[in-house]
Amino acid sequence: SNPTRGTNGTGGDIDVLVGSGDTGHGGNMSLTSGDTTDDNHRGGFLTLTAGGNNNTAGGRGGVVKMSGGFAGGTGSCDLQAYECAGLAIAVAMYEAVLHGCTSDCDWNGTHSTYMCSDVEVLSDQYDAVLGGCTQKCLGGAVEITGGLSSGGVGGLVVLTGGATTSSASDGRGGNVEVRGGMAATGVGGSIVLLTGRSTGTTSGKLVLNTDNSGTAGVSGNVEVNTGTACSGSSGAIDVKTGGSTQGKGGSISVQVGSGDTGAGGAMTLT
């Protein structure tokens, strides 16, 4: 709570290590802040903060790193299936579910089967995939989940780039970057954005916005590109709305914003 500070060297490290074993799962490590039963207050914060650097001549802040565990297996790796809630799910089905599905509704509004790309998926298989899967030789995951609420709104997950107080024109705010993993010979990792389901009403929105500009700038662009192909066709861009069983299909609207100087903004389809 009151660490000593070095004056002519580096600060001391703190290492917390769970011992290794050779049978069963590795030992867990848990950090849990305190509960409360006071209806006017929240549970305790859990704060992880990297060290700062107060040197005005180029000081850099420390980094908070979270990494899943290394998977050292190279043999008996079943790369054709996942285990999801006790079900064996083929990789093709797993990938199809993550890339989006459509479904007809039963009389009570539930879904018994899903069509994911050209793969038919049963509801228990669909739920199992979205609930999380494992696989031999699979690297450890990093999971960040908002808190469960029994009678209100579930907890947020907020990822925010760092702010800057620099007056330099190149002093930008920090990026938020999400990247799929690299592969040596197989397909690189995908980035999947999937809104939450509702068992009773409407699924969540997916909103992509750039913020408003300051007094002497323009608002940011929204760019959607596929990469260059070195052997074969480049990636496609598909924009689709879902089907409906008791209403009409969703609309697609493309609109150019209005202005008050010069010609109106162009729309180009090639």
PDB file of C-alpha atoms in Angstrom:
ATOM      1  CA  SER A   1       0.000   0.000   0.000  1.00  0.00           C
ATOM      2  CA  ASN A   2       3.002   2.300   0.443  1.00  0.00           C
ATOM      3  CA  PRO A   3       5.809   1.008  -1.795  1.00  0.00           C
ATOM      4  CA  THR A   4       9.290   2.419  -1.504  1.00  0.00           C
ATOM      5  CA  ARG A   5      10.731   4.212  -4.511  1.00  0.00           C
ATOM      6  CA  GLY A   6      14.133   3.740  -6.072  1.00  0.00           C
ATOM      7  CA  THR A   7      16.172   6.893  -6.688  1.00  0.00           C
ATOM      8  CA  ASN A   8      19.005   5.537  -8.833  1.00  0.00           C
ATOM      9  CA  GLY A   9      17.544   2.409 -10.367  1.00  0.00           C
ATOM     10  CA  THR A  10      14.375   0.629 -11.439  1.00  0.00           C
ATOM     11  CA  GLY A  11      11.428   0.013  -9.143  1.00  0.00           C
ATOM     12  CA  GLY A  12      11.067  -3.493  -7.778  1.00  0.00           C
ATOM     13  CA  ASP A  13       8.909  -6.051  -9.566  1.00  0.00           C
ATOM     14  CA  ILE A  14       6.017  -7.967  -8.012  1.00  0.00           C
ATOM     15  CA  ASP A  15       5.535 -11.469  -9.400  1.00  0.00           C
ATOM     16  CA  VAL A  16       2.583 -13.696  -8.465  1.00  0.00           C
ATOM     17  CA  LEU A  17       2.916 -17.211  -9.845  1.00  0.00           C
ATOM     18  CA  VAL A  18       0.774 -20.325  -9.486  1.00  0.00           C
ATOM     19  CA  GLY A  19       2.869 -23.483  -9.418  1.00  0.00           C
ATOM     20  CA  SER A  20       2.802 -25.874 -12.368  1.00  0.00           C
ATOM     21  CA  GLY A  21       1.602 -29.473 -12.284  1.00  0.00           C
ATOM     22  CA  ASP A  22       1.495 -32.557 -14.488  1.00  0.00           C
ATOM     23  CA  THR A  23      -2.048 -33.845 -13.855  1.00  0.00           C
ATOM     24  CA  GLY A  24      -5.347 -32.096 -14.518  1.00  0.00           C
ATOM     25  CA  HIS A  25      -5.838 -28.426 -15.233  1.00  0.00           C
ATOM     26  CA  GLY A  26      -3.298 -25.814 -14.268  1.00  0.00           C
ATOM     27  CA  GLY A  27      -3.948 -23.886 -11.080  1.00  0.00           C
ATOM     28  CA  ASN A  28      -6.323 -20.917 -11.291  1.00  0.00           C
ATOM     29  CA  MET A  29      -5.672 -17.377 -10.134  1.00  0.00           C
ATOM     30  CA  SER A  30      -8.590 -15.155  -9.140  1.00  0.00           C
ATOM     31  CA  LEU A  31      -8.727 -11.463  -8.281  1.00  0.00           C
ATOM     32  CA  THR A  32     -12.127 -10.445  -6.938  1.00  0.00           C
ATOM     33  CA  SER A  33     -13.147  -7.122  -5.455  1.00  0.00           C
ATOM     34  CA  GLY A  34     -15.593  -6.942  -2.560  1.00  0.00           C
ATOM     35  CA  ASP A  35     -19.364  -7.454  -2.611  1.00  0.00           C
ATOM     36  CA  THR A  36     -21.849  -5.243  -0.777  1.00  0.00           C
ATOM     37  CA  THR A  37     -25.480  -5.568   0.296  1.00  0.00           C
ATOM     38  CA  ASP A  38     -25.991  -1.776   0.513  1.00  0.00           C
ATOM     39  CA  ASP A  39     -28.690  -0.845  -2.010  1.00  0.00           C
ATOM     40  CA  ASN A  40     -27.226   2.655  -2.443  1.00  0.00           C
ATOM     41  CA  HIS A  41     -23.732   1.576  -3.453  1.00  0.00           C
ATOM     42  CA  ARG A  42     -21.958  -0.652  -5.942  1.00  0.00           C
ATOM     43  CA  GLY A  43     -19.551  -3.531  -5.524  1.00  0.00           C
ATOM     44  CA  GLY A  44     -15.866  -2.705  -5.296  1.00  0.00           C
ATOM     45  CA  PHE A  45     -13.803  -1.641  -8.307  1.00  0.00           C
ATOM     46  CA  LEU A  46     -11.072  -3.865  -9.685  1.00  0.00           C
ATOM     47  CA  THR A  47      -8.475  -1.549 -11.192  1.00  0.00           C
ATOM     48  CA  LEU A  48      -5.390  -2.581 -13.151  1.00  0.00           C
ATOM     49  CA  THR A  49      -3.190   0.375 -14.037  1.00  0.00           C
ATOM     50  CA  ALA A  50       0.247   0.350 -15.611  1.00  0.00           C
ATOM     51  CA  GLY A  51       2.908   2.657 -14.235  1.00  0.00           C
ATOM     52  CA  GLY A  52       3.257   6.238 -15.425  1.00  0.00           C
ATOM     53  CA  ASN A  53       6.364   8.143 -16.467  1.00  0.00           C
ATOM     54  CA  ASN A  54       6.584  11.756 -15.303  1.00  0.00           C
ATOM     55  CA  ASN A  55       9.750  12.549 -17.236  1.00  0.00           C
ATOM     56  CA  THR A  56       8.878  15.531 -19.460  1.00  0.00           C
ATOM     57  CA  ALA A  57      11.583  14.618 -21.991  1.00  0.00           C
ATOM     58  CA  GLY A  58       9.793  11.816 -23.821  1.00  0.00           C
ATOM     59  CA  GLY A  59       8.437   9.778 -20.917  1.00  0.00           C
ATOM     60  CA  ARG A  60       6.202   6.882 -21.951  1.00  0.00           C
ATOM     61  CA  GLY A  61       3.477   5.194 -19.955  1.00  0.00           C
ATOM     62  CA  GLY A  62       3.570   1.507 -19.110  1.00  0.00           C
ATOM     63  CA  VAL A  63       1.498  -1.088 -20.944  1.00  0.00           C
ATOM     64  CA  VAL A  64      -1.240  -3.348 -19.573  1.00  0.00           C
ATOM     65  CA  LYS A  65      -0.941  -6.728 -21.294  1.00  0.00           C
ATOM     66  CA  MET A  66      -3.412  -9.591 -21.128  1.00  0.00           C
ATOM     67  CA  SER A  67      -2.630 -12.764 -23.038  1.00  0.00           C
ATOM     68  CA  GLY A  68      -4.278 -16.161 -23.226  1.00  0.00           C
ATOM     69  CA  GLY A  69      -2.189 -19.160 -22.295  1.00  0.00           C
ATOM     70  CA  PHE A  70       0.300 -20.764 -24.671  1.00  0.00           C
ATOM     71  CA  ALA A  71      -0.829 -24.089 -26.194  1.00  0.00           C
ATOM     72  CA  GLY A  72       2.225 -26.280 -26.756  1.00  0.00           C
ATOM     73  CA  GLY A  73       0.414 -29.252 -28.287  1.00  0.00           C
ATOM     74  CA  THR A  74       1.582 -30.277 -31.760  1.00  0.00           C
ATOM     75  CA  GLY A  75       0.240 -33.824 -31.895  1.00  0.00           C
ATOM     76  CA  SER A  76      -3.309 -35.220 -31.576  1.00  0.00           C
ATOM     77  CA  CYS A  77      -4.656 -31.779 -32.513  1.00  0.00           C
ATOM     78  CA  ASP A  78      -8.232 -32.146 -33.760  1.00  0.00           C
ATOM     79  CA  LEU A  79      -8.542 -29.192 -36.105  1.00  0.00           C
ATOM     80  CA  GLN A  80     -11.766 -30.412 -37.718  1.00  0.00           C
ATOM     81  CA  ALA A  81     -14.123 -29.990 -34.768  1.00  0.00           C
ATOM     82  CA  TYR A  82     -14.774 -27.964 -31.616  1.00  0.00           C
ATOM     83  CA  GLU A  83     -16.288 -29.103 -28.340  1.00  0.00           C
ATOM     84  CA  CYS A  84     -19.088 -26.688 -27.486  1.00  0.00           C
ATOM     85  CA  ALA A  85     -21.176 -27.346 -24.352  1.00  0.00           C
ATOM     86  CA  GLY A  86     -20.560 -31.067 -24.704  1.00  0.00           C
ATOM     87  CA  LEU A  87     -21.426 -31.134 -28.419  1.00  0.00           C
ATOM     88  CA  ALA A  88     -18.992 -31.921 -31.212  1.00  0.00           C
ATOM     89  CA  ILE A  89     -19.287 -29.057 -33.705  1.00  0.00           C
ATOM     90  CA  ALA A  90     -17.560 -29.271 -37.077  1.00  0.00           C
ATOM     91  CA  VAL A  91     -15.273 -26.347 -37.891  1.00  0.00           C
ATOM     92  CA  ALA A  92     -17.377 -25.510 -40.960  1.00  0.00           C
ATOM     93  CA  MET A  93     -20.490 -25.188 -38.768  1.00  0.00           C
ATOM     94  CA  TYR A  94     -18.624 -23.203 -36.109  1.00  0.00           C
ATOM     95  CA  GLU A  95     -17.346 -20.699 -38.664  1.00  0.00           C
ATOM     96  CA  ALA A  96     -20.750 -20.472 -40.363  1.00  0.00           C
ATOM     97  CA  VAL A  97     -22.510 -19.605 -37.090  1.00  0.00           C
ATOM     98  CA  LEU A  98     -19.994 -16.880 -36.255  1.00  0.00           C
ATOM     99  CA  HIS A  99     -20.417 -15.319 -39.692  1.00  0.00           C
ATOM    100  CA  GLY A 100     -24.163 -14.906 -39.303  1.00  0.00           C
ATOM    101  CA  CYS A 101     -27.345 -16.923 -39.640  1.00  0.00           C
ATOM    102  CA  THR A 102     -30.946 -16.563 -40.702  1.00  0.00           C
ATOM    103  CA  SER A 103     -33.927 -18.476 -39.375  1.00  0.00           C
ATOM    104  CA  ASP A 104     -37.635 -18.978 -39.700  1.00  0.00           C
ATOM    105  CA  CYS A 105     -39.632 -18.536 -36.484  1.00  0.00           C
ATOM    106  CA  ASP A 106     -41.825 -21.204 -34.927  1.00  0.00           C
ATOM    107  CA  TRP A 107     -45.381 -20.342 -33.854  1.00  0.00           C
ATOM    108  CA  ASN A 108     -44.116 -19.086 -30.486  1.00  0.00           C
ATOM    109  CA  GLY A 109     -41.361 -16.936 -31.975  1.00  0.00           C
ATOM    110  CA  THR A 110     -38.499 -19.292 -31.164  1.00  0.00           C
ATOM    111  CA  HIS A 111     -35.984 -20.734 -33.601  1.00  0.00           C
ATOM    112  CA  SER A 112     -35.630 -24.487 -34.081  1.00  0.00           C
ATOM    113  CA  THR A 113     -33.135 -24.362 -36.945  1.00  0.00           C
ATOM    114  CA  TYR A 114     -30.817 -21.766 -38.424  1.00  0.00           C
ATOM    115  CA  MET A 115     -29.370 -21.406 -41.892  1.00  0.00           C
ATOM    116  CA  CYS A 116     -25.783 -20.204 -41.551  1.00  0.00           C
ATOM    117  CA  SER A 117     -24.332 -19.599 -45.022  1.00  0.00           C
ATOM    118  CA  ASP A 118     -25.362 -22.940 -46.589  1.00  0.00           C
ATOM    119  CA  VAL A 119     -25.127 -24.948 -43.347  1.00  0.00           C
ATOM    120  CA  GLU A 120     -28.272 -25.955 -41.467  1.00  0.00           C
ATOM    121  CA  VAL A 121     -27.723 -25.619 -37.727  1.00  0.00           C
ATOM    122  CA  LEU A 122     -30.009 -26.843 -34.949  1.00  0.00           C
ATOM    123  CA  SER A 123     -30.875 -24.423 -32.156  1.00  0.00           C
ATOM    124  CA  ASP A 124     -28.892 -26.359 -29.527  1.00  0.00           C
ATOM    125  CA  GLN A 125     -25.844 -26.339 -31.803  1.00  0.00           C
ATOM    126  CA  TYR A 126     -26.265 -22.616 -32.433  1.00  0.00           C
ATOM    127  CA  ASP A 127     -26.536 -21.858 -28.720  1.00  0.00           C
ATOM    128  CA  ALA A 128     -23.545 -24.086 -27.956  1.00  0.00           C
ATOM    129  CA  VAL A 129     -21.298 -22.245 -30.416  1.00  0.00           C
ATOM    130  CA  LEU A 130     -22.253 -18.823 -29.071  1.00  0.00           C
ATOM    131  CA  GLY A 131     -21.727 -20.084 -25.531  1.00  0.00           C
ATOM    132  CA  GLY A 132     -18.042 -20.772 -26.143  1.00  0.00           C
ATOM    133  CA  CYS A 133     -16.031 -23.680 -27.500  1.00  0.00           C
ATOM    134  CA  THR A 134     -12.733 -25.418 -26.953  1.00  0.00           C
ATOM    135  CA  GLN A 135     -10.451 -27.593 -29.019  1.00  0.00           C
ATOM    136  CA  LYS A 136      -7.255 -29.573 -28.518  1.00  0.00           C
ATOM    137  CA  CYS A 137      -4.131 -27.463 -29.144  1.00  0.00           C
ATOM    138  CA  LEU A 138      -6.230 -24.292 -28.935  1.00  0.00           C
ATOM    139  CA  GLY A 139      -4.469 -21.222 -27.571  1.00  0.00           C
ATOM    140  CA  GLY A 140      -6.030 -19.696 -24.482  1.00  0.00           C
ATOM    141  CA  ALA A 141      -8.730 -17.082 -24.959  1.00  0.00           C
ATOM    142  CA  VAL A 142      -9.032 -13.605 -23.475  1.00  0.00           C
ATOM    143  CA  GLU A 143     -12.636 -13.000 -22.424  1.00  0.00           C
ATOM    144  CA  ILE A 144     -14.033  -9.674 -21.240  1.00  0.00           C
ATOM    145  CA  THR A 145     -17.690  -9.717 -20.247  1.00  0.00           C
ATOM    146  CA  GLY A 146     -19.948  -7.115 -18.688  1.00  0.00           C
ATOM    147  CA  GLY A 147     -21.659  -8.027 -15.434  1.00  0.00           C
ATOM    148  CA  LEU A 148     -24.944  -9.936 -15.209  1.00  0.00           C
ATOM    149  CA  SER A 149     -27.986  -8.014 -13.984  1.00  0.00           C
ATOM    150  CA  SER A 150     -30.935  -9.768 -12.315  1.00  0.00           C
ATOM    151  CA  GLY A 151     -33.422  -6.928 -12.726  1.00  0.00           C
ATOM    152  CA  GLY A 152     -31.913  -4.166 -14.840  1.00  0.00           C
ATOM    153  CA  VAL A 153     -29.428  -3.543 -17.635  1.00  0.00           C
ATOM    154  CA  GLY A 154     -26.349  -5.743 -18.060  1.00  0.00           C
ATOM    155  CA  GLY A 155     -22.920  -4.207 -17.546  1.00  0.00           C
ATOM    156  CA  LEU A 156     -21.084  -2.382 -20.332  1.00  0.00           C
ATOM    157  CA  VAL A 157     -17.809  -3.320 -21.948  1.00  0.00           C
ATOM    158  CA  VAL A 158     -16.101  -0.078 -22.961  1.00  0.00           C
ATOM    159  CA  LEU A 159     -12.841   0.065 -24.913  1.00  0.00           C
ATOM    160  CA  THR A 160     -11.547   3.613 -25.208  1.00  0.00           C
ATOM    161  CA  GLY A 161      -8.316   4.879 -26.726  1.00  0.00           C
ATOM    162  CA  GLY A 162      -6.262   7.210 -24.562  1.00  0.00           C
ATOM    163  CA  ALA A 163      -6.879  10.954 -24.654  1.00  0.00           C
ATOM    164  CA  THR A 164      -4.124  13.499 -25.237  1.00  0.00           C
ATOM    165  CA  THR A 165      -3.680  17.068 -24.039  1.00  0.00           C
ATOM    166  CA  SER A 166      -0.953  17.803 -26.604  1.00  0.00           C
ATOM    167  CA  SER A 167      -1.321  21.047 -28.559  1.00  0.00           C
ATOM    168  CA  ALA A 168       0.696  19.651 -31.488  1.00  0.00           C
ATOM    169  CA  SER A 169      -1.232  19.123 -34.737  1.00  0.00           C
ATOM    170  CA  ASP A 170      -0.057  15.497 -34.834  1.00  0.00           C
ATOM    171  CA  GLY A 171      -1.001  14.820 -31.204  1.00  0.00           C
ATOM    172  CA  ARG A 172      -3.797  12.371 -31.898  1.00  0.00           C
ATOM    173  CA  GLY A 173      -6.005  10.439 -29.515  1.00  0.00           C
ATOM    174  CA  GLY A 174      -5.120   6.791 -29.122  1.00  0.00           C
ATOM    175  CA  ASN A 175      -6.581   4.228 -31.526  1.00  0.00           C
ATOM    176  CA  VAL A 176      -8.742   1.259 -30.621  1.00  0.00           C
ATOM    177  CA  GLU A 177      -7.430  -1.571 -32.787  1.00  0.00           C
ATOM    178  CA  VAL A 178      -8.995  -5.029 -33.113  1.00  0.00           C
ATOM    179  CA  ARG A 179      -7.031  -7.514 -35.201  1.00  0.00           C
ATOM    180  CA  GLY A 180      -7.531 -11.172 -36.017  1.00  0.00           C
ATOM    181  CA  GLY A 181      -4.632 -13.523 -35.407  1.00  0.00           C
ATOM    182  CA  MET A 182      -2.051 -14.354 -38.061  1.00  0.00           C
ATOM    183  CA  ALA A 183      -1.689 -17.852 -39.505  1.00  0.00           C
ATOM    184  CA  ALA A 184       1.341 -19.534 -41.089  1.00  0.00           C
ATOM    185  CA  THR A 185      -0.527 -21.656 -43.676  1.00  0.00           C
ATOM    186  CA  GLY A 186      -4.242 -21.632 -42.831  1.00  0.00           C
ATOM    187  CA  VAL A 187      -6.726 -18.769 -42.917  1.00  0.00           C
ATOM    188  CA  GLY A 188      -6.084 -15.755 -40.686  1.00  0.00           C
ATOM    189  CA  GLY A 189      -8.409 -15.077 -37.776  1.00  0.00           C
ATOM    190  CA  SER A 190     -11.714 -13.357 -38.449  1.00  0.00           C
ATOM    191  CA  ILE A 191     -13.216 -10.356 -36.671  1.00  0.00           C
ATOM    192  CA  VAL A 192     -16.844 -11.000 -35.810  1.00  0.00           C
ATOM    193  CA  LEU A 193     -19.167  -8.288 -34.484  1.00  0.00           C
ATOM    194  CA  LEU A 194     -22.427  -9.800 -33.268  1.00  0.00           C
ATOM    195  CA  THR A 195     -25.098  -7.951 -31.320  1.00  0.00           C
ATOM    196  CA  GLY A 196     -26.968  -9.537 -28.454  1.00  0.00           C
ATOM    197  CA  ARG A 197     -30.055 -11.681 -28.876  1.00  0.00           C
ATOM    198  CA  SER A 198     -33.292 -11.231 -26.984  1.00  0.00           C
ATOM    199  CA  THR A 199     -35.410 -14.253 -26.141  1.00  0.00           C
ATOM    200  CA  GLY A 200     -38.555 -12.106 -26.127  1.00  0.00           C
ATOM    201  CA  THR A 201     -38.199  -9.028 -28.331  1.00  0.00           C
ATOM    202  CA  THR A 202     -35.605  -7.256 -30.487  1.00  0.00           C
ATOM    203  CA  SER A 203     -31.926  -8.063 -30.974  1.00  0.00           C
ATOM    204  CA  GLY A 204     -29.385  -5.293 -30.378  1.00  0.00           C
ATOM    205  CA  LYS A 205     -28.327  -2.675 -32.919  1.00  0.00           C
ATOM    206  CA  LEU A 206     -24.952  -2.560 -34.619  1.00  0.00           C
ATOM    207  CA  VAL A 207     -23.978   1.119 -34.850  1.00  0.00           C
ATOM    208  CA  LEU A 208     -20.906   2.417 -36.675  1.00  0.00           C
ATOM    209  CA  ASN A 209     -20.413   6.166 -36.356  1.00  0.00           C
ATOM    210  CA  THR A 210     -17.609   8.659 -36.529  1.00  0.00           C
ATOM    211  CA  ASP A 211     -17.905  11.485 -34.039  1.00  0.00           C
ATOM    212  CA  ASN A 212     -18.616  15.113 -34.896  1.00  0.00           C
ATOM    213  CA  SER A 213     -15.652  17.318 -35.767  1.00  0.00           C
ATOM    214  CA  GLY A 214     -14.244  20.178 -33.775  1.00  0.00           C
ATOM    215  CA  THR A 215     -14.676  23.803 -34.834  1.00  0.00           C
ATOM    216  CA  ALA A 216     -11.832  23.678 -37.375  1.00  0.00           C
ATOM    217  CA  GLY A 217     -12.019  20.211 -38.895  1.00  0.00           C
ATOM    218  CA  VAL A 218     -14.116  17.645 -40.709  1.00  0.00           C
ATOM    219  CA  SER A 219     -15.757  14.500 -39.376  1.00  0.00           C
ATOM    220  CA  GLY A 220     -13.908  11.220 -39.844  1.00  0.00           C
ATOM    221  CA  ASN A 221     -14.410   8.832 -42.749  1.00  0.00           C
ATOM    222  CA  VAL A 222     -15.957   5.381 -42.631  1.00  0.00           C
ATOM    223  CA  GLU A 223     -13.921   3.041 -44.830  1.00  0.00           C
ATOM    224  CA  VAL A 224     -14.807  -0.548 -45.693  1.00  0.00           C
ATOM    225  CA  ASN A 225     -12.186  -2.325 -47.782  1.00  0.00           C
ATOM    226  CA  THR A 226     -11.159  -5.874 -48.593  1.00  0.00           C
ATOM    227  CA  GLY A 227      -7.519  -6.789 -49.013  1.00  0.00           C
ATOM    228  CA  THR A 228      -5.547  -7.402 -52.184  1.00  0.00           C
ATOM    229  CA  ALA A 229      -5.558 -11.008 -53.443  1.00  0.00           C
ATOM    230  CA  CYS A 230      -2.251 -12.505 -54.576  1.00  0.00           C
ATOM    231  CA  SER A 231      -3.803 -15.669 -56.071  1.00  0.00           C
ATOM    232  CA  GLY A 232      -7.476 -15.631 -56.962  1.00  0.00           C
ATOM    233  CA  SER A 233     -10.357 -13.231 -56.415  1.00  0.00           C
ATOM    234  CA  SER A 234     -10.210 -10.507 -53.798  1.00  0.00           C
ATOM    235  CA  GLY A 235     -12.686 -10.563 -50.914  1.00  0.00           C
ATOM    236  CA  ALA A 236     -16.291  -9.521 -51.473  1.00  0.00           C
ATOM    237  CA  ILE A 237     -18.379  -7.025 -49.510  1.00  0.00           C
ATOM    238  CA  ASP A 238     -21.858  -8.327 -48.736  1.00  0.00           C
ATOM    239  CA  VAL A 239     -24.575  -6.075 -47.315  1.00  0.00           C
ATOM    240  CA  LYS A 240     -27.805  -7.889 -46.523  1.00  0.00           C
ATOM    241  CA  THR A 241     -30.869  -7.431 -44.353  1.00  0.00           C
ATOM    242  CA  GLY A 242     -32.574 -10.312 -42.612  1.00  0.00           C
ATOM    243  CA  GLY A 243     -35.764 -12.048 -43.634  1.00  0.00           C
ATOM    244  CA  SER A 244     -39.029 -11.735 -41.701  1.00  0.00           C
ATOM    245  CA  THR A 245     -41.834 -14.234 -41.094  1.00  0.00           C
ATOM    246  CA  GLN A 246     -44.523 -11.777 -39.947  1.00  0.00           C
ATOM    247  CA  GLY A 247     -43.471  -8.527 -41.590  1.00  0.00           C
ATOM    248  CA  LYS A 248     -41.402  -7.116 -44.412  1.00  0.00           C
ATOM    249  CA  GLY A 249     -37.693  -7.455 -44.968  1.00  0.00           C
ATOM    250  CA  GLY A 250     -35.418  -4.702 -43.698  1.00  0.00           C
ATOM    251  CA  SER A 251     -34.551  -1.742 -45.925  1.00  0.00           C
ATOM    252  CA  ILE A 252     -31.124  -0.628 -47.130  1.00  0.00           C
ATOM    253  CA  SER A 253     -30.705   3.143 -47.301  1.00  0.00           C
ATOM    254  CA  VAL A 254     -27.690   5.005 -48.678  1.00  0.00           C
ATOM    255  CA  GLN A 255     -27.826   8.773 -48.249  1.00  0.00           C
ATOM    256  CA  VAL A 256     -25.346  11.574 -48.894  1.00  0.00           C
ATOM    257  CA  GLY A 257     -25.259  14.275 -46.233  1.00  0.00           C
ATOM    258  CA  SER A 258     -26.325  17.823 -47.015  1.00  0.00           C
ATOM    259  CA  GLY A 259     -24.025  20.876 -47.027  1.00  0.00           C
ATOM    260  CA  ASP A 260     -24.206  24.643 -47.423  1.00  0.00           C
ATOM    261  CA  THR A 261     -21.173  25.376 -49.641  1.00  0.00           C
ATOM    262  CA  GLY A 262     -20.416  24.230 -53.192  1.00  0.00           C
ATOM    263  CA  ALA A 263     -21.866  21.215 -54.980  1.00  0.00           C
ATOM    264  CA  GLY A 264     -23.664  18.507 -53.047  1.00  0.00           C
ATOM    265  CA  GLY A 265     -21.784  15.363 -52.120  1.00  0.00           C
ATOM    266  CA  ALA A 266     -21.452  12.722 -54.851  1.00  0.00           C
ATOM    267  CA  MET A 267     -22.472   9.066 -54.822  1.00  0.00           C
ATOM    268  CA  THR A 268     -20.473   6.749 -57.060  1.00  0.00           C
ATOM    269  CA  LEU A 269     -21.392   3.149 -57.939  1.00  0.00           C
ATOM    270  CA  THR A 270     -18.877   1.367 -60.161  1.00  0.00           C
TER     271      THR A 270
END
